[in-house]
Amino acid sequence: MPDTLHPWICVTCAAEFTPSASPPASCPICEDPRQYVGANGQQWTHEAELSKDRKTIWHEEEPGLLGIGVEPGVAINQRALLIEHPEGGVLFDGFPLLDEAGVAEINRRGGVRGIVASHPHLYGTIVTNSIKLGNVPIYLPEADRQWLMYPHENVQFFSGDFLDLGHGVTLHVTGGHFDGSALVHWPEGAGGKGALLTGDTIFTGNDKNWVSFMWSTPNRVNLGPRAINKIIAMTEKLDYDRLHDGWWGSGVMEGAKAKVAASANRILNIQQNG
Ligand SMILES: [Zn+2]
Ligand SMILES: [Zn+2]
């Protein structure tokens, strides 16, 4: 591949696009009404540019769960989560810069057996990350195929709402924010009480005892009863005490299952009677 071809990264949503010599005409993810084009219009960057003053960072969220992101933050400053395993962990979500030190750290912790994602806003450079980690398979829901801006042979699309990722880790496609919005259940999380990894499929409030279910967080559009009830029905079956969303320092640290149910009741009550 000539040096002039590289994936372009959208500055606002951090999604990468199929390698090309010049930037794409637009970013369909940002032009979608759930996101937004930045105030200065569509802007692009790429790995070499980001590498000048940024690096991959990681921080243990709890034993066995590594948060991985970029500093200084890019776009919505998302961070991914690695459920570690000696035979290869599960990497949930993308982030827009995986440098050599980041690859070394992930491999030191057992590497990655599979990459999944909460939804397209957190894909980041998911394909480039997969290539750097040894062409690790990426499993994405068929329902969101149109939102992958860098189609690649490492990506395997699946149908249905469930994926067994091995060693007890499972992916559940709840829909809501996107048709393919998903979360991961990690039974060994929270000291064996179980944890949910949600991106913004379930989104923590500033008060970390409450969550929300948004169609668009940046544009403040809530989901309705059908979508909220579906998320609750699917998560009710899972044992969990903690919830990690897609950002540093965010999540519900204990009693999460009851707090998610109380949050849904609060929202549905306001929607009905408000
Ligand atoms: Zn974008
Ligand atoms: Zn989103």
Short mmCIF file of C-alpha atoms and ligand atoms in Angstrom, two decimals:
data_model
loop_
_atom_site.label_atom_id
_atom_site.label_comp_id
_atom_site.label_asym_id
_atom_site.label_seq_id
_atom_site.Cartn_x
_atom_site.Cartn_y
_atom_site.Cartn_z
CA MET A 1 0.00 0.00 0.00
CA PRO A 2 1.60 3.34 -1.00
CA ASP A 3 2.31 5.73 1.86
CA THR A 4 -0.23 8.20 0.56
CA LEU A 5 -3.10 5.76 1.20
CA HIS A 6 -4.28 5.58 4.78
CA PRO A 7 -7.54 5.43 6.69
CA TRP A 8 -8.96 8.90 7.36
CA ILE A 9 -10.40 9.48 10.80
CA CYS A 10 -13.39 11.78 11.38
CA VAL A 11 -12.43 14.40 13.97
CA THR A 12 -15.95 14.52 15.45
CA CYS A 13 -16.83 10.81 15.80
CA ALA A 14 -13.36 9.20 15.47
CA ALA A 15 -14.57 6.62 12.93
CA GLU A 16 -11.99 5.48 10.39
CA PHE A 17 -12.70 5.17 6.68
CA THR A 18 -11.36 2.85 3.98
CA PRO A 19 -7.79 3.94 3.10
CA SER A 20 -7.66 6.57 0.38
CA ALA A 21 -5.30 9.28 -0.82
CA SER A 22 -7.67 12.14 -0.08
CA PRO A 23 -10.32 12.48 2.65
CA PRO A 24 -13.87 11.19 2.07
CA ALA A 25 -16.50 13.69 0.97
CA SER A 26 -18.48 13.44 4.21
CA CYS A 27 -18.97 11.36 7.34
CA PRO A 28 -22.35 9.55 7.21
CA ILE A 29 -22.11 8.80 10.95
CA CYS A 30 -21.91 12.50 11.82
CA GLU A 31 -24.53 13.48 9.25
CA ASP A 32 -26.95 11.04 10.84
CA PRO A 33 -29.32 12.91 13.22
CA ARG A 34 -28.00 10.98 16.24
CA GLN A 35 -24.60 12.70 15.86
CA TYR A 36 -23.54 16.10 14.55
CA VAL A 37 -21.02 17.70 12.23
CA GLY A 38 -18.59 19.83 14.23
CA ALA A 39 -19.14 23.59 14.40
CA ASN A 40 -16.22 24.17 11.99
CA GLY A 41 -17.55 21.73 9.41
CA GLN A 42 -16.34 18.26 8.55
CA GLN A 43 -12.70 17.75 9.53
CA TRP A 44 -10.38 14.81 9.10
CA THR A 45 -7.23 13.52 10.68
CA HIS A 46 -5.18 10.30 10.41
CA GLU A 47 -2.90 8.17 12.51
CA ALA A 48 0.39 9.91 11.68
CA GLU A 49 -1.18 13.26 12.60
CA LEU A 50 -2.68 11.99 15.87
CA SER A 51 0.61 10.29 16.81
CA LYS A 52 2.45 13.61 16.88
CA ASP A 53 1.03 14.67 20.22
CA ARG A 54 -1.11 11.77 21.44
CA LYS A 55 -0.59 8.32 22.84
CA THR A 56 -2.56 5.26 23.87
CA ILE A 57 -3.27 5.15 27.60
CA TRP A 58 -4.67 2.40 29.82
CA HIS A 59 -5.96 2.18 33.33
CA GLU A 60 -7.34 -0.77 35.28
CA GLU A 61 -11.08 -0.25 35.83
CA GLU A 62 -11.25 -3.27 38.13
CA PRO A 63 -9.15 -6.45 38.36
CA GLY A 64 -9.25 -8.17 34.97
CA LEU A 65 -10.78 -5.19 33.16
CA LEU A 66 -8.52 -2.69 31.41
CA GLY A 67 -9.75 0.67 30.15
CA ILE A 68 -7.90 1.77 26.99
CA GLY A 69 -8.12 5.20 25.39
CA VAL A 70 -6.17 8.09 23.93
CA GLU A 71 -4.59 11.08 25.66
CA PRO A 72 -5.23 13.91 24.99
CA GLY A 73 -8.72 12.73 24.10
CA VAL A 74 -10.00 12.63 20.52
CA ALA A 75 -13.58 13.30 19.39
CA ILE A 76 -15.98 12.10 22.13
CA ASN A 77 -13.03 10.83 24.21
CA GLN A 78 -14.32 7.30 24.34
CA ARG A 79 -12.42 4.50 25.98
CA ALA A 80 -12.52 0.81 25.18
CA LEU A 81 -12.56 -2.06 27.67
CA LEU A 82 -10.47 -5.22 27.57
CA ILE A 83 -11.77 -8.22 29.51
CA GLU A 84 -8.44 -9.88 30.06
CA HIS A 85 -7.80 -13.58 29.63
CA PRO A 86 -4.50 -15.49 29.41
CA GLU A 87 -5.70 -17.14 26.18
CA GLY A 88 -6.77 -13.81 24.69
CA GLY A 89 -9.31 -11.37 26.02
CA VAL A 90 -12.37 -9.65 24.58
CA LEU A 91 -11.91 -6.05 23.47
CA PHE A 92 -15.14 -4.05 23.62
CA ASP A 93 -15.25 -0.94 21.41
CA GLY A 94 -12.61 0.94 19.48
CA PHE A 95 -10.51 4.00 20.15
CA PRO A 96 -8.76 6.13 17.56
CA LEU A 97 -5.06 5.53 18.24
CA LEU A 98 -3.39 2.25 19.17
CA ASP A 99 0.36 2.87 19.39
CA GLU A 100 3.21 0.37 19.82
CA ALA A 101 3.24 0.71 23.60
CA GLY A 102 -0.51 0.03 23.64
CA VAL A 103 -0.13 -3.09 21.50
CA ALA A 104 2.68 -4.32 23.78
CA GLU A 105 0.60 -3.75 26.91
CA ILE A 106 -2.45 -5.55 25.48
CA ASN A 107 -0.30 -8.49 24.38
CA ARG A 108 1.43 -8.59 27.77
CA ARG A 109 -2.02 -9.05 29.31
CA GLY A 110 -2.82 -12.03 27.08
CA GLY A 111 -3.77 -10.36 23.80
CA VAL A 112 -7.22 -10.34 22.24
CA ARG A 113 -9.31 -13.24 20.91
CA GLY A 114 -12.11 -11.11 19.56
CA ILE A 115 -13.27 -7.50 19.19
CA VAL A 116 -16.90 -6.42 19.56
CA ALA A 117 -18.54 -3.02 19.88
CA SER A 118 -21.39 -1.22 21.57
CA HIS A 119 -22.30 0.77 18.44
CA PRO A 120 -20.86 2.79 15.51
CA HIS A 121 -20.06 5.94 17.54
CA LEU A 122 -17.48 3.90 19.43
CA TYR A 123 -15.97 1.97 16.52
CA GLY A 124 -13.00 4.37 16.35
CA THR A 125 -10.17 2.70 14.41
CA ILE A 126 -11.56 -0.75 15.13
CA VAL A 127 -10.22 -2.30 11.91
CA THR A 128 -6.72 -0.80 12.26
CA ASN A 129 -6.68 -1.94 15.89
CA SER A 130 -7.63 -5.46 14.83
CA ILE A 131 -4.83 -5.55 12.23
CA LYS A 132 -2.27 -4.33 14.79
CA LEU A 133 -3.36 -6.95 17.32
CA GLY A 134 -2.70 -9.75 14.83
CA ASN A 135 -5.79 -9.62 12.60
CA VAL A 136 -8.09 -10.40 15.50
CA PRO A 137 -11.66 -11.11 14.31
CA ILE A 138 -14.19 -8.30 14.78
CA TYR A 139 -17.80 -9.40 15.30
CA LEU A 140 -20.40 -6.79 14.36
CA PRO A 141 -24.18 -7.09 14.06
CA GLU A 142 -25.61 -7.29 10.57
CA ALA A 143 -28.09 -4.60 11.62
CA ASP A 144 -25.31 -1.97 11.67
CA ARG A 145 -23.35 -3.11 8.62
CA GLN A 146 -24.04 0.19 6.82
CA TRP A 147 -22.23 2.14 9.56
CA LEU A 148 -18.85 0.44 9.20
CA MET A 149 -16.90 2.93 7.13
CA TYR A 150 -13.89 0.65 6.63
CA PRO A 151 -15.25 -2.72 5.44
CA HIS A 152 -12.53 -5.32 5.94
CA GLU A 153 -11.99 -9.09 5.85
CA ASN A 154 -11.31 -9.11 9.62
CA VAL A 155 -14.96 -8.17 10.22
CA GLN A 156 -17.51 -10.96 10.57
CA PHE A 157 -21.13 -9.81 10.59
CA PHE A 158 -23.57 -11.88 12.63
CA SER A 159 -27.35 -12.04 12.71
CA GLY A 160 -29.53 -12.34 15.78
CA ASP A 161 -29.22 -10.73 19.18
CA PHE A 162 -26.71 -12.96 20.95
CA LEU A 163 -23.06 -13.91 20.60
CA ASP A 164 -21.10 -16.31 22.81
CA LEU A 165 -17.58 -14.90 23.11
CA GLY A 166 -16.22 -17.76 25.19
CA HIS A 167 -15.15 -18.11 28.84
CA GLY A 168 -18.61 -16.98 29.96
CA VAL A 169 -18.49 -13.62 28.15
CA THR A 170 -21.54 -12.90 26.00
CA LEU A 171 -22.71 -10.07 23.73
CA HIS A 172 -26.37 -9.01 23.70
CA VAL A 173 -27.81 -6.88 20.91
CA THR A 174 -30.50 -4.85 22.63
CA GLY A 175 -31.01 -2.22 19.92
CA GLY A 176 -32.20 1.20 21.01
CA HIS A 177 -29.63 3.87 20.21
CA PHE A 178 -28.73 1.94 17.02
CA ASP A 179 -30.47 -1.18 15.68
CA GLY A 180 -27.26 -3.07 16.48
CA SER A 181 -26.56 -1.41 19.84
CA ALA A 182 -25.10 -4.04 22.12
CA LEU A 183 -23.67 -4.70 25.55
CA VAL A 184 -21.35 -7.30 26.99
CA HIS A 185 -22.06 -9.43 30.03
CA TRP A 186 -18.98 -10.41 32.03
CA PRO A 187 -19.99 -12.79 34.83
CA GLU A 188 -16.58 -12.64 36.55
CA GLY A 189 -16.77 -8.85 36.87
CA ALA A 190 -17.43 -7.02 40.15
CA GLY A 191 -15.72 -9.75 42.16
CA GLY A 192 -17.94 -12.47 40.66
CA LYS A 193 -21.23 -10.57 41.00
CA GLY A 194 -21.14 -9.79 37.29
CA ALA A 195 -20.69 -6.64 35.23
CA LEU A 196 -22.26 -5.12 32.14
CA LEU A 197 -20.17 -3.22 29.60
CA THR A 198 -22.58 -0.90 27.83
CA GLY A 199 -20.89 1.88 25.83
CA ASP A 200 -23.89 4.19 25.62
CA THR A 201 -26.44 1.41 25.05
CA ILE A 202 -27.11 2.20 28.71
CA PHE A 203 -25.69 5.58 29.56
CA THR A 204 -24.74 6.67 33.09
CA GLY A 205 -26.00 10.01 34.36
CA ASN A 206 -23.89 12.57 36.19
CA ASP A 207 -25.47 11.06 39.29
CA LYS A 208 -23.87 7.63 39.06
CA ASN A 209 -26.90 5.98 40.71
CA TRP A 210 -29.01 6.58 37.62
CA VAL A 211 -28.80 5.69 33.95
CA SER A 212 -30.55 6.72 30.76
CA PHE A 213 -31.47 5.14 27.45
CA MET A 214 -30.89 7.62 24.67
CA TRP A 215 -31.56 7.61 20.95
CA SER A 216 -29.16 10.56 20.69
CA THR A 217 -27.09 11.70 23.64
CA PRO A 218 -25.46 14.74 21.93
CA ASN A 219 -28.86 15.94 20.66
CA ARG A 220 -30.79 14.96 23.82
CA VAL A 221 -33.34 12.63 22.25
CA ASN A 222 -34.69 9.90 24.53
CA LEU A 223 -35.75 6.43 23.53
CA GLY A 224 -39.41 5.47 23.98
CA PRO A 225 -41.10 2.70 25.96
CA ARG A 226 -40.72 -0.07 23.36
CA ALA A 227 -36.93 0.29 23.16
CA ILE A 228 -36.46 0.83 26.90
CA ASN A 229 -38.60 -2.18 27.79
CA LYS A 230 -36.63 -4.34 25.38
CA ILE A 231 -33.30 -3.31 26.97
CA ILE A 232 -34.72 -4.07 30.43
CA ALA A 233 -36.17 -7.42 29.33
CA MET A 234 -32.81 -8.50 27.91
CA THR A 235 -30.67 -7.33 30.84
CA GLU A 236 -33.08 -8.60 33.52
CA LYS A 237 -31.97 -12.13 32.69
CA LEU A 238 -28.33 -11.33 33.40
CA ASP A 239 -26.68 -11.31 36.83
CA TYR A 240 -24.72 -8.11 37.36
CA ASP A 241 -23.90 -5.65 40.09
CA ARG A 242 -21.73 -3.16 38.19
CA LEU A 243 -22.10 -1.27 34.92
CA HIS A 244 -19.21 0.20 32.94
CA ASP A 245 -20.18 2.60 30.13
CA GLY A 246 -17.88 3.98 27.44
CA TRP A 247 -16.10 6.78 29.30
CA TRP A 248 -13.42 7.18 31.91
CA GLY A 249 -14.67 7.59 35.44
CA SER A 250 -18.25 6.72 34.50
CA GLY A 251 -20.48 3.78 35.36
CA VAL A 252 -22.54 2.38 38.23
CA MET A 253 -20.22 0.77 40.73
CA GLU A 254 -22.68 -1.28 42.79
CA GLY A 255 -26.31 -2.31 42.85
CA ALA A 256 -26.41 -1.57 39.13
CA LYS A 257 -29.19 -4.00 38.21
CA ALA A 258 -31.69 -2.45 40.63
CA LYS A 259 -30.56 1.04 39.62
CA VAL A 260 -31.07 0.29 35.93
CA ALA A 261 -34.59 -0.99 36.67
CA ALA A 262 -35.38 2.05 38.86
CA SER A 263 -34.06 4.37 36.15
CA ALA A 264 -36.24 2.76 33.49
CA ASN A 265 -39.29 3.04 35.76
CA ARG A 266 -38.54 6.70 36.44
CA ILE A 267 -38.20 7.52 32.75
CA LEU A 268 -41.29 5.53 31.68
CA ASN A 269 -43.29 7.18 34.43
CA ILE A 270 -42.29 10.66 33.24
CA GLN A 271 -42.99 9.71 29.63
CA GLN A 272 -46.46 8.53 30.62
CA ASN A 273 -47.42 11.19 33.12
CA GLY A 274 -44.94 14.01 32.61
ZN ZN B 1 -17.91 11.38 11.94
ZN ZN B 2 -23.59 6.86 20.46
#
